[in-house]
XYZ file of C-alpha atoms in Angstrom:
701
model
C 104.321 63.543 85.100
C 102.038 63.216 81.684
C 103.828 65.898 79.204
C 102.978 69.516 80.640
C 99.769 69.892 77.956
C 100.038 74.270 77.876
C 98.820 76.508 74.844
C 95.553 78.582 73.597
C 93.767 77.702 71.040
C 91.390 80.959 69.744
C 87.971 79.786 67.671
C 86.175 81.488 65.327
C 85.573 85.212 66.055
C 82.245 86.492 65.210
C 81.094 89.742 65.285
C 79.208 90.528 68.793
C 78.326 93.739 68.819
C 74.168 93.903 67.656
C 70.667 94.208 68.047
C 69.003 91.048 67.864
C 66.059 91.293 66.346
C 63.004 89.108 64.541
C 64.264 90.405 61.060
C 67.863 90.119 61.665
C 67.387 86.771 62.828
C 65.128 85.768 59.855
C 67.119 87.160 56.881
C 70.326 86.921 57.336
C 73.291 85.566 60.200
C 76.190 88.304 60.442
C 73.490 89.708 62.801
C 73.848 88.085 66.060
C 71.127 87.244 68.639
C 72.578 89.167 70.785
C 73.936 92.357 72.561
C 77.529 92.206 74.145
C 78.854 96.271 75.213
C 82.118 95.728 76.793
C 82.941 99.315 78.331
C 85.831 100.452 77.645
C 87.046 102.115 81.142
C 90.228 100.631 81.691
C 91.249 99.262 85.328
C 94.176 101.830 85.150
C 92.461 104.210 85.344
C 89.963 103.265 87.602
C 90.213 103.707 91.503
C 91.268 101.160 94.239
C 87.944 99.127 94.465
C 86.633 98.634 98.226
C 85.244 95.171 98.156
C 84.821 93.049 102.162
C 87.688 91.395 103.380
C 87.593 87.572 103.805
C 89.480 85.279 106.444
C 92.846 84.570 105.222
C 92.840 85.931 102.101
C 96.133 86.482 100.289
C 98.472 89.109 97.777
C 98.341 88.500 94.897
C 102.041 88.958 93.387
C 102.388 88.456 89.284
C 104.324 85.015 90.667
C 103.968 83.882 93.738
C 106.021 85.049 96.550
C 108.181 81.879 97.253
C 111.535 80.972 96.270
C 111.024 77.925 94.839
C 108.737 78.683 92.464
C 110.623 81.915 90.984
C 113.217 82.474 88.224
C 111.606 85.343 86.695
C 108.893 87.579 86.994
C 106.625 88.193 84.510
C 104.616 91.307 83.909
C 101.545 91.451 84.802
C 99.711 94.621 85.126
C 96.372 94.163 84.241
C 95.744 91.074 86.506
C 97.490 93.161 89.532
C 94.980 95.870 88.965
C 92.690 93.215 89.283
C 91.310 93.657 93.383
C 88.052 91.513 93.119
C 86.132 89.913 90.326
C 83.411 92.444 89.799
C 86.343 94.672 88.247
C 86.587 92.218 85.125
C 83.388 94.085 83.987
C 85.220 97.673 83.210
C 87.759 95.943 80.999
C 87.871 96.077 77.391
C 87.569 92.694 74.938
C 91.748 93.976 73.727
C 91.753 93.723 77.658
C 90.133 89.828 78.550
C 91.983 88.830 76.115
C 95.402 90.073 77.603
C 94.108 89.378 80.902
C 93.383 85.454 80.172
C 97.979 86.122 78.704
C 98.427 86.996 81.597
C 96.683 84.132 84.378
C 98.156 81.710 81.222
C 101.666 82.166 82.008
C 100.762 82.775 85.346
C 99.650 79.022 86.071
C 101.605 78.048 83.583
C 105.306 79.093 85.709
C 103.747 77.560 88.873
C 102.409 74.559 87.403
C 104.425 73.329 85.289
C 106.331 72.104 88.279
C 103.814 70.327 90.636
C 104.192 67.630 88.250
C 99.835 68.123 86.972
C 98.298 68.439 83.962
C 98.029 71.601 83.812
C 95.184 71.642 80.032
C 92.697 71.821 82.463
C 93.365 74.669 84.293
C 94.547 77.152 80.750
C 91.474 74.930 79.378
C 88.920 77.531 81.905
C 90.425 80.889 82.176
C 88.160 82.205 78.461
C 85.271 79.919 80.817
C 86.583 81.713 84.205
C 86.236 84.925 82.498
C 82.740 85.000 81.084
C 81.730 83.258 84.182
C 82.974 86.364 86.468
C 82.244 88.879 83.754
C 78.840 88.091 83.187
C 77.181 87.057 86.614
C 78.052 88.814 90.066
C 79.959 85.757 92.454
C 79.368 86.147 94.933
C 75.543 86.981 95.064
C 74.880 84.420 92.093
C 76.302 81.672 92.759
C 78.975 79.403 90.631
C 79.818 76.069 91.297
C 82.908 74.021 90.111
C 83.443 70.750 89.906
C 87.102 69.405 89.744
C 89.968 71.258 91.047
C 92.035 71.516 87.928
C 88.994 73.763 87.116
C 88.721 76.304 89.860
C 92.731 77.584 89.582
C 91.934 80.555 87.195
C 89.136 81.111 88.893
C 91.601 81.487 92.038
C 93.884 84.148 90.944
C 90.595 86.363 89.910
C 89.940 86.159 93.605
C 93.909 86.561 94.816
C 94.268 84.084 95.895
C 97.143 82.327 93.868
C 100.017 83.502 96.182
C 99.453 80.749 98.574
C 98.543 77.809 96.234
C 102.184 76.529 95.264
C 103.324 76.406 98.076
C 100.868 74.833 99.888
C 101.598 75.885 103.580
C 99.366 74.612 106.963
C 97.395 77.156 107.279
C 97.822 78.446 103.746
C 94.830 78.503 100.740
C 93.579 75.078 100.220
C 93.948 73.920 96.984
C 90.529 72.522 97.022
C 87.540 75.200 96.556
C 86.459 76.376 99.859
C 83.323 77.463 101.651
C 85.898 77.746 104.427
C 88.499 80.120 102.907
C 86.683 82.543 100.400
C 83.255 83.754 99.948
C 83.746 83.371 96.053
C 83.389 79.649 97.122
C 79.876 78.540 97.094
C 80.134 74.567 97.547
C 83.681 73.126 98.500
C 85.197 70.415 95.161
C 85.483 67.396 95.970
C 85.920 64.008 93.875
C 84.109 65.443 90.586
C 80.143 65.217 90.005
C 79.279 67.001 92.849
C 78.707 70.741 91.482
C 74.759 69.920 89.476
C 73.351 68.065 92.415
C 74.677 71.401 95.141
C 73.682 73.971 93.057
C 69.985 72.427 92.322
C 70.126 72.030 95.604
C 70.826 75.595 96.135
C 68.641 76.578 92.986
C 65.568 75.004 95.016
C 66.802 77.098 98.920
C 67.106 80.363 96.833
C 63.125 79.889 95.305
C 61.781 78.526 98.181
C 63.400 81.840 100.979
C 61.667 83.937 96.834
C 65.405 84.964 96.291
C 66.170 86.031 92.320
C 70.603 83.956 92.658
C 71.409 82.449 89.582
C 73.077 79.785 89.967
C 75.894 78.293 87.560
C 77.057 74.755 87.509
C 80.454 73.415 86.018
C 81.431 70.286 85.102
C 83.371 68.021 82.555
C 83.384 65.574 81.008
C 85.381 63.168 82.020
C 83.272 63.919 85.878
C 80.449 64.401 83.479
C 80.939 59.819 82.516
C 80.119 59.562 86.813
C 76.541 58.171 87.958
C 75.548 60.906 89.841
C 75.684 63.929 87.152
C 73.375 62.443 86.045
C 70.725 61.947 88.727
C 71.149 65.068 89.042
C 70.113 66.252 86.293
C 66.620 64.304 86.176
C 66.038 65.870 89.319
C 66.936 69.722 88.002
C 65.081 68.413 84.292
C 61.763 67.470 86.936
C 61.679 69.853 89.595
C 62.670 72.019 86.380
C 64.549 74.460 88.643
C 66.290 77.782 86.957
C 70.229 77.238 87.242
C 72.725 76.435 84.246
C 74.626 74.109 83.718
C 78.532 74.150 81.507
C 79.494 70.837 80.601
C 83.463 72.365 79.891
C 83.950 69.288 77.157
C 87.763 69.380 77.684
C 88.547 66.384 75.147
C 91.001 65.001 76.815
C 89.904 61.808 78.822
C 92.259 58.233 79.974
C 89.048 57.517 79.320
C 89.243 57.584 75.488
C 92.703 58.875 74.350
C 92.054 58.853 70.827
C 88.585 61.063 70.913
C 90.395 63.499 69.133
C 90.461 60.926 66.175
C 86.979 59.551 65.937
C 83.260 61.948 66.354
C 83.664 64.901 68.849
C 81.363 68.505 68.661
C 83.158 70.941 66.708
C 82.618 74.286 66.727
C 82.647 76.668 63.384
C 80.904 80.551 62.312
C 77.218 77.783 62.066
C 77.980 76.664 65.334
C 78.969 79.941 67.319
C 75.324 81.075 65.477
C 73.157 78.517 66.215
C 73.765 78.682 69.896
C 73.373 82.417 70.025
C 70.495 81.704 68.167
C 69.608 78.978 70.744
C 71.075 81.451 73.771
C 68.827 84.227 72.491
C 65.781 85.487 74.178
C 63.334 85.855 70.854
C 64.294 81.672 70.553
C 64.177 81.101 73.882
C 59.925 82.249 73.922
C 58.899 81.737 71.132
C 59.571 78.333 71.400
C 57.754 78.463 74.274
C 54.824 80.035 72.615
C 54.826 77.739 70.314
C 54.674 75.476 72.970
C 51.991 76.517 74.172
C 50.218 76.745 71.306
C 50.094 73.378 70.913
C 49.230 72.654 73.769
C 45.337 74.475 73.471
C 45.462 73.050 70.604
C 45.500 69.823 71.114
C 47.802 67.349 72.193
C 48.685 65.164 69.452
C 50.008 68.336 67.795
C 51.901 69.301 71.020
C 53.847 65.363 70.865
C 54.171 66.299 67.817
C 55.589 69.474 67.930
C 58.265 68.624 70.269
C 59.204 65.761 68.248
C 59.841 68.403 65.246
C 61.913 69.910 68.135
C 63.797 67.752 69.040
C 64.507 65.831 66.095
C 65.212 69.632 64.452
C 67.626 70.853 67.134
C 68.969 67.478 67.308
C 70.413 68.536 63.736
C 71.727 71.353 64.945
C 73.150 69.739 67.853
C 77.118 67.225 68.470
C 76.157 63.814 69.179
C 74.429 62.311 72.235
C 72.581 66.459 72.601
C 68.998 65.668 72.553
C 70.113 63.084 75.706
C 70.525 66.451 77.831
C 67.426 66.954 76.352
C 65.910 63.549 77.711
C 66.701 64.378 80.745
C 65.184 67.567 81.503
C 67.563 70.026 80.277
C 67.931 72.818 77.128
C 71.804 71.941 75.531
C 72.685 74.850 74.752
C 76.363 74.896 71.942
C 78.315 73.706 71.571
C 80.610 77.133 72.729
C 83.652 78.027 71.357
C 85.115 77.686 74.904
C 88.396 80.828 74.051
C 86.470 83.073 72.474
C 84.926 85.570 74.576
C 83.054 87.382 72.911
C 80.411 84.519 71.994
C 81.001 83.281 75.577
C 80.280 86.460 76.764
C 77.519 87.302 74.168
C 75.827 82.848 75.361
C 76.162 83.809 79.344
C 74.838 86.805 78.991
C 70.978 85.167 77.041
C 70.831 83.329 79.367
C 71.074 84.821 82.779
C 68.764 87.172 81.864
C 65.824 84.007 81.333
C 64.196 84.425 84.425
C 61.774 81.685 84.439
C 63.305 79.545 81.609
C 64.490 76.218 83.598
C 68.118 74.234 83.293
C 69.592 75.199 81.012
C 73.153 73.199 79.856
C 75.429 75.090 77.889
C 78.106 72.850 76.521
C 81.613 74.922 76.443
C 84.729 72.573 74.226
C 87.437 73.867 75.905
C 91.446 72.858 73.960
C 94.490 73.306 75.470
C 97.551 72.026 72.944
C 100.917 70.193 73.549
C 103.952 72.299 73.598
C 107.571 70.620 72.812
C 109.321 73.808 74.621
C 107.380 72.361 77.746
C 107.684 69.371 77.671
C 110.809 69.568 77.738
C 109.913 70.223 81.047
C 108.862 67.102 82.293
C 110.150 65.635 85.905
C 111.453 62.097 85.484
C 111.084 59.690 88.558
C 114.673 58.789 90.434
C 112.410 56.029 92.210
C 110.347 53.616 91.547
C 106.249 53.636 93.475
C 104.401 50.766 95.388
C 102.079 51.294 91.941
C 104.943 50.462 89.812
C 106.318 47.534 91.932
C 102.379 45.840 91.862
C 102.309 46.573 87.995
C 104.404 44.448 87.241
C 103.700 41.797 89.222
C 100.420 41.639 88.304
C 101.778 41.596 85.296
C 103.790 38.190 86.157
C 101.383 36.977 87.614
C 98.390 37.533 84.651
C 100.679 36.026 82.785
C 101.126 33.206 84.286
C 97.042 33.238 85.016
C 94.755 34.170 82.578
C 92.032 34.277 84.045
C 93.016 37.493 86.057
C 91.564 41.301 85.034
C 92.179 44.910 85.741
C 89.243 46.978 86.319
C 90.244 50.644 86.741
C 87.882 52.991 88.605
C 89.018 57.319 89.564
C 89.954 60.165 88.768
C 93.228 58.824 86.931
C 94.526 56.825 86.199
C 97.828 55.936 87.509
C 101.230 56.678 84.703
C 102.474 52.567 85.431
C 99.209 51.166 84.586
C 99.577 51.422 81.402
C 102.188 48.347 81.258
C 99.280 46.428 81.915
C 96.857 47.366 79.313
C 99.583 47.400 76.420
C 100.220 43.391 77.729
C 96.687 42.393 78.328
C 95.143 44.827 76.078
C 91.555 42.336 76.878
C 91.284 42.269 79.615
C 92.218 45.334 80.943
C 88.911 48.035 81.699
C 89.404 51.474 82.663
C 85.305 52.413 83.419
C 86.619 56.276 84.085
C 85.179 58.046 87.656
C 82.359 55.044 87.845
C 82.874 53.489 90.965
C 79.868 51.656 91.410
C 80.367 50.365 88.531
C 83.006 49.269 88.589
C 83.223 47.439 91.967
C 79.361 45.423 90.879
C 81.831 45.015 87.149
C 84.174 43.065 89.259
C 81.934 40.762 91.109
C 80.056 39.492 87.813
C 83.455 39.243 86.411
C 84.492 36.606 89.254
C 80.789 35.894 89.171
C 80.602 34.406 85.747
C 85.245 32.005 86.884
C 87.509 35.560 86.206
C 89.923 36.684 88.748
C 89.058 40.563 88.517
C 91.467 42.754 90.484
C 89.983 46.052 90.902
C 91.479 48.859 91.602
C 90.676 52.405 92.348
C 91.959 54.460 95.196
C 91.528 55.211 98.593
C 89.166 57.793 98.544
C 87.299 56.290 95.249
C 86.598 53.469 96.691
C 84.511 55.294 99.043
C 81.906 55.956 96.532
C 80.982 52.298 95.593
C 81.084 51.025 99.681
C 77.346 49.137 99.155
C 78.783 48.045 96.442
C 81.271 46.365 98.245
C 78.963 45.994 100.870
C 75.792 43.401 99.001
C 77.007 42.574 95.560
C 80.641 40.932 97.332
C 80.683 40.781 100.600
C 77.702 39.660 100.722
C 77.705 36.854 97.969
C 80.733 35.743 98.989
C 82.613 37.233 95.471
C 86.623 36.627 95.198
C 86.153 40.079 93.500
C 90.136 41.492 94.720
C 90.343 45.189 95.658
C 93.499 46.751 95.282
C 93.598 49.676 96.990
C 95.417 52.762 96.080
C 96.802 56.472 97.577
C 96.367 54.752 100.926
C 96.623 56.984 103.896
C 97.908 61.138 103.945
C 98.246 61.462 99.684
C 100.883 64.966 100.560
C 100.120 68.005 97.989
C 95.970 66.518 97.422
C 95.558 67.201 100.880
C 92.078 65.772 101.905
C 90.348 65.054 99.076
C 91.662 61.903 97.744
C 93.481 61.148 101.627
C 93.036 57.225 102.363
C 91.915 57.645 105.368
C 88.755 55.001 106.563
C 89.628 52.225 103.932
C 90.608 50.310 106.580
C 87.679 51.049 109.333
C 84.772 50.485 106.013
C 86.892 47.164 104.523
C 87.487 44.721 107.778
C 84.282 45.451 109.410
C 82.902 43.718 106.584
C 82.638 39.775 107.782
C 83.902 37.397 104.859
C 86.806 39.995 103.409
C 90.714 39.346 103.897
C 92.013 42.859 105.162
C 95.952 43.375 103.865
C 97.879 45.275 103.340
C 102.432 45.554 102.810
C 105.513 46.748 104.955
C 106.747 47.179 102.335
C 107.696 46.807 97.907
C 108.537 42.770 98.304
C 105.371 42.392 100.919
C 103.393 44.030 98.727
C 104.302 41.821 96.018
C 103.698 38.519 97.814
C 100.484 40.177 98.749
C 99.481 39.900 94.643
C 100.137 36.700 95.082
C 98.053 36.210 97.862
C 95.040 37.418 95.945
C 95.593 35.668 93.128
C 95.700 32.551 95.178
C 92.052 33.267 97.109
C 89.453 32.390 95.409
C 86.629 31.867 97.617
C 86.432 35.319 99.373
C 86.678 39.432 98.573
C 90.405 39.770 100.098
C 91.388 43.779 99.870
C 95.275 44.719 99.936
C 95.668 49.354 100.661
C 99.281 50.824 99.621
C 100.265 54.514 99.875
C 102.027 56.654 97.235
C 104.906 57.781 97.747
C 109.050 55.566 95.630
C 109.367 51.894 97.615
C 112.506 51.967 100.492
C 115.019 49.909 97.747
C 116.625 51.905 95.454
C 116.985 48.800 92.642
C 114.827 46.625 93.869
C 113.539 44.338 91.548
C 110.487 42.708 91.391
C 111.116 38.743 92.471
C 108.098 35.901 92.097
C 105.857 36.567 94.755
C 104.808 33.166 97.426
C 100.892 33.410 98.520
C 101.771 34.135 102.256
C 99.473 32.711 104.497
C 96.292 34.295 105.134
C 96.075 35.860 108.814
C 99.791 35.509 109.870
C 102.131 38.366 110.633
C 105.668 38.114 111.302
C 107.730 39.134 114.052
C 111.053 41.018 112.592
C 113.353 42.313 115.211
C 112.727 40.270 118.952
C 112.893 42.224 122.500
C 111.040 41.780 125.189
C 110.166 45.339 126.031
C 108.396 47.010 124.033
C 106.599 45.592 121.433
C 105.584 47.890 118.269
C 102.740 46.062 116.357
C 102.546 48.549 112.860
C 99.461 47.490 109.619
C 101.423 48.834 106.723
C 103.636 51.304 105.336
C 103.406 52.122 109.720
C 105.676 49.079 109.389
C 108.920 51.739 108.255
C 108.497 54.289 110.961
C 108.341 51.955 113.782
C 111.335 49.811 112.505
C 113.265 53.615 112.444
C 111.211 54.507 115.996
C 113.971 50.731 117.489
C 116.045 52.871 115.748
C 115.733 55.585 118.994
C 114.624 53.950 121.513
C 117.368 51.333 120.626
C 119.765 53.844 121.544
C 118.512 54.355 124.745
C 118.796 51.341 125.804
C 115.431 49.784 124.824
C 115.740 46.185 123.548
C 111.989 47.079 120.957
C 110.558 44.382 119.331
C 108.855 45.450 115.613
C 106.062 43.698 114.120
C 104.217 43.000 110.686
C 100.750 42.376 111.584
C 100.274 42.105 107.468
C 96.173 41.109 107.997
C 93.833 43.403 109.506
C 91.316 40.347 109.407
C 91.719 38.063 110.653
C 93.610 39.077 112.582
C 96.590 36.745 113.261
C 95.429 37.032 117.039
C 98.814 34.180 118.470
C 101.302 36.920 117.402
C 99.229 39.353 118.921
C 99.213 37.006 122.654
C 102.427 36.132 122.323
C 103.239 40.177 122.050
C 100.982 41.298 125.655
C 102.502 38.138 127.504
C 106.123 38.868 126.987
C 106.260 42.551 126.774
C 105.363 45.998 128.755
C 104.674 47.772 126.788
C 102.216 46.629 122.870
C 101.878 50.341 121.042
C 99.900 49.220 117.303
C 100.314 52.083 113.993
C 98.811 52.712 111.293
C 97.841 55.498 108.847
C 94.349 54.421 108.930
C 91.688 56.447 111.013
C 89.350 55.375 114.363
C 88.209 51.660 114.389
C 91.211 50.173 111.763
C 93.882 48.057 113.023
C 93.565 49.058 116.502
C 90.321 48.979 117.660
C 90.446 45.293 116.145
C 93.984 44.159 118.107
C 91.679 45.760 120.588
C 88.786 43.931 120.294
C 90.719 40.363 120.550
C 92.785 41.432 123.927
C 89.674 42.770 125.542
C 88.218 39.302 125.030
C 91.506 38.061 125.624
C 91.548 38.928 129.043
C 94.943 40.747 128.285
C 94.142 44.186 129.378
C 93.446 42.615 132.931
C 97.309 42.166 132.519
C 100.381 44.155 134.124
C 100.662 45.037 129.580
C 100.091 48.626 128.821
C 98.361 48.976 125.188
C 98.391 52.503 123.329
C 97.125 53.208 119.720
C 98.472 54.928 117.287
C 95.935 56.371 114.223
C 95.361 59.933 112.587
C 93.654 62.599 114.146
C 90.073 62.507 114.208
C 90.013 65.425 111.625
C 91.491 66.768 107.962
C 95.352 66.635 107.110
C 95.676 69.417 105.074
C 98.199 70.394 102.013
C 101.739 69.840 102.470
C 104.183 68.064 102.318
C 103.982 63.938 102.876
C 106.566 64.207 105.557
C 104.271 67.299 107.633
C 101.401 64.780 107.388
C 103.118 63.136 108.598
C 104.552 65.192 111.493
C 100.843 66.889 112.296
C 99.366 63.347 112.506
C 101.538 62.491 114.724
C 103.250 59.375 113.077
C 106.265 59.581 112.654
C 109.192 57.583 114.224
C 109.675 60.180 116.826
C 105.743 59.699 117.569
C 106.256 56.260 118.501
C 109.218 56.735 120.794
C 108.727 59.129 122.693
C 105.363 56.985 123.388
C 106.135 54.369 124.447
C 108.597 56.534 126.354
C 106.107 58.171 127.778
C 104.357 54.509 129.382
C 106.941 53.728 130.254
C 107.718 56.558 132.512
C 110.776 58.612 130.635
C 108.335 61.690 130.425
C 111.837 64.109 130.369
C 113.213 61.679 127.841
C 110.032 61.268 125.266
C 110.599 65.524 125.229
C 113.527 65.617 124.249
C 112.750 62.939 121.884
C 109.865 65.098 120.169
C 111.808 68.680 120.839
């Protein structure tokens, strides 16, 4: 777990209570270009609101109603009074600020115990309040790009109490249209909000509606190519929509970015943001463009260059990029100054036909040393720890080994390799497509790239895997992390599909370690392969042994599995981490008098056909087990035994795979139960095939 980043950055707060007119705009900086009058009616006297009840809506308490998290109830009087976001419009400035503090307290009281960074969550509180204050959700569509930004949104929409427990059939940690009318679109792996928002905007225009569309994206997911594709298309289509760039200045791509150039917040930049967003300025600019067009093309182009230059001088470095893509840039705006946020968003929302607008919001969270002491220290080493140590050992021997990492977050264990070999480590962020082709280029240049991408994120780069790597037989070594079920991250980051889509490629070697020893050997095996691509997957979580010292890896013969326990009645053929569950099933079945074989396939492709044939010929029952979807390892086994004629004989074969559906957030052990992948499920399947149905039912009970 990273340090819990908390805190509250207050920017310069300028008064924003005057009516804007051209004279005040020209003559003074003290009169601000907006009208911001928040009703002074307090929620305490407001009658209970009547709002549309939504399925699965949960009551919100000051703290989640669970003993696991609730140590002491904090006073949150305003938050307790909120039944629907529309009630925010009845709050005063002072009450909005108090509400921000109450939500911050609420989030920090829970999130620091989840072993995740709290900074993105607390940094977006004022922005969330301003969005719900200005816009009329759910009529107006607000789309979020990252799960961590949505917690304040979930608090305001009465769903917070169910998030920390993350029980089955409870509230999803991600936004979901099935869960709430306030969730306009589901959050995936990031970078989808602008594309989806543009789709909603175009659909609105074609249907003749007038609702507003707001897409929020942060500075990390903004690195993904899809975001720029969406902005380019938005500029071309010129549909009205608002893009909020939530720049929290914290990025694993640039950990020292606070020491370099960054957009600054000052009284002048705050004032200029209000000028840029004002109706007067925007209409004046459009009028000037129309007049210069009438004068002639040369004058129009000259005026456009002057406009771009002037706005580039006012805005931060890189702001003209958004203008080139066709979005009107406003900012930077202090993301912790509610008055400024509401002022700018109100002006932007009032514009009916100005095309796409990008509002650059700066949000920051500061590290708090008192809360940082609550960091949860790992008491068990993980598969990722062992992988990195093994890779460092290989890199010490081979100077051609390099690492390319892509995805939303970098596992802390990779810092060891990064510090040891800084010139041989490349973290490209949420640019999985680039990471794959970049790795193919490194391979073409004579290096040995290990391309590390979480399973769920590798899906985004499959075209590059096919055409830039596999079809060209480039020796790229894909390290697929977070494989299988991922507990509290649910279906958003579940690695269910990589076995199927990687093992279907003609030139790919696909393997998976059963334990940490096999993982170390597969790192050595991948480094040894130089004539084609190879991939191996491993899960999140702790390794099998408590006190494990990483040995020197030994390459495994390609396509060769192994028998761990020899028996004769039932054969359990596991792939990857499921070998451990097969061994658990062996223990259960042995107590019932069954002689069980446990085999570790190691390879999905090329499959060890000799091992599979022997298991079929010498056992009554063969069960293959994998933590992946239909179409993976079990399908390769089925293809072989069908063509080999094994299904024509005495063998009874059953595959155990992940169910054909998405498994929601739960503890890892609970998810295995829901998926039917525990040792008990495997043993019960074997008993059922042997006709011992009653014992199978007793085992499951």
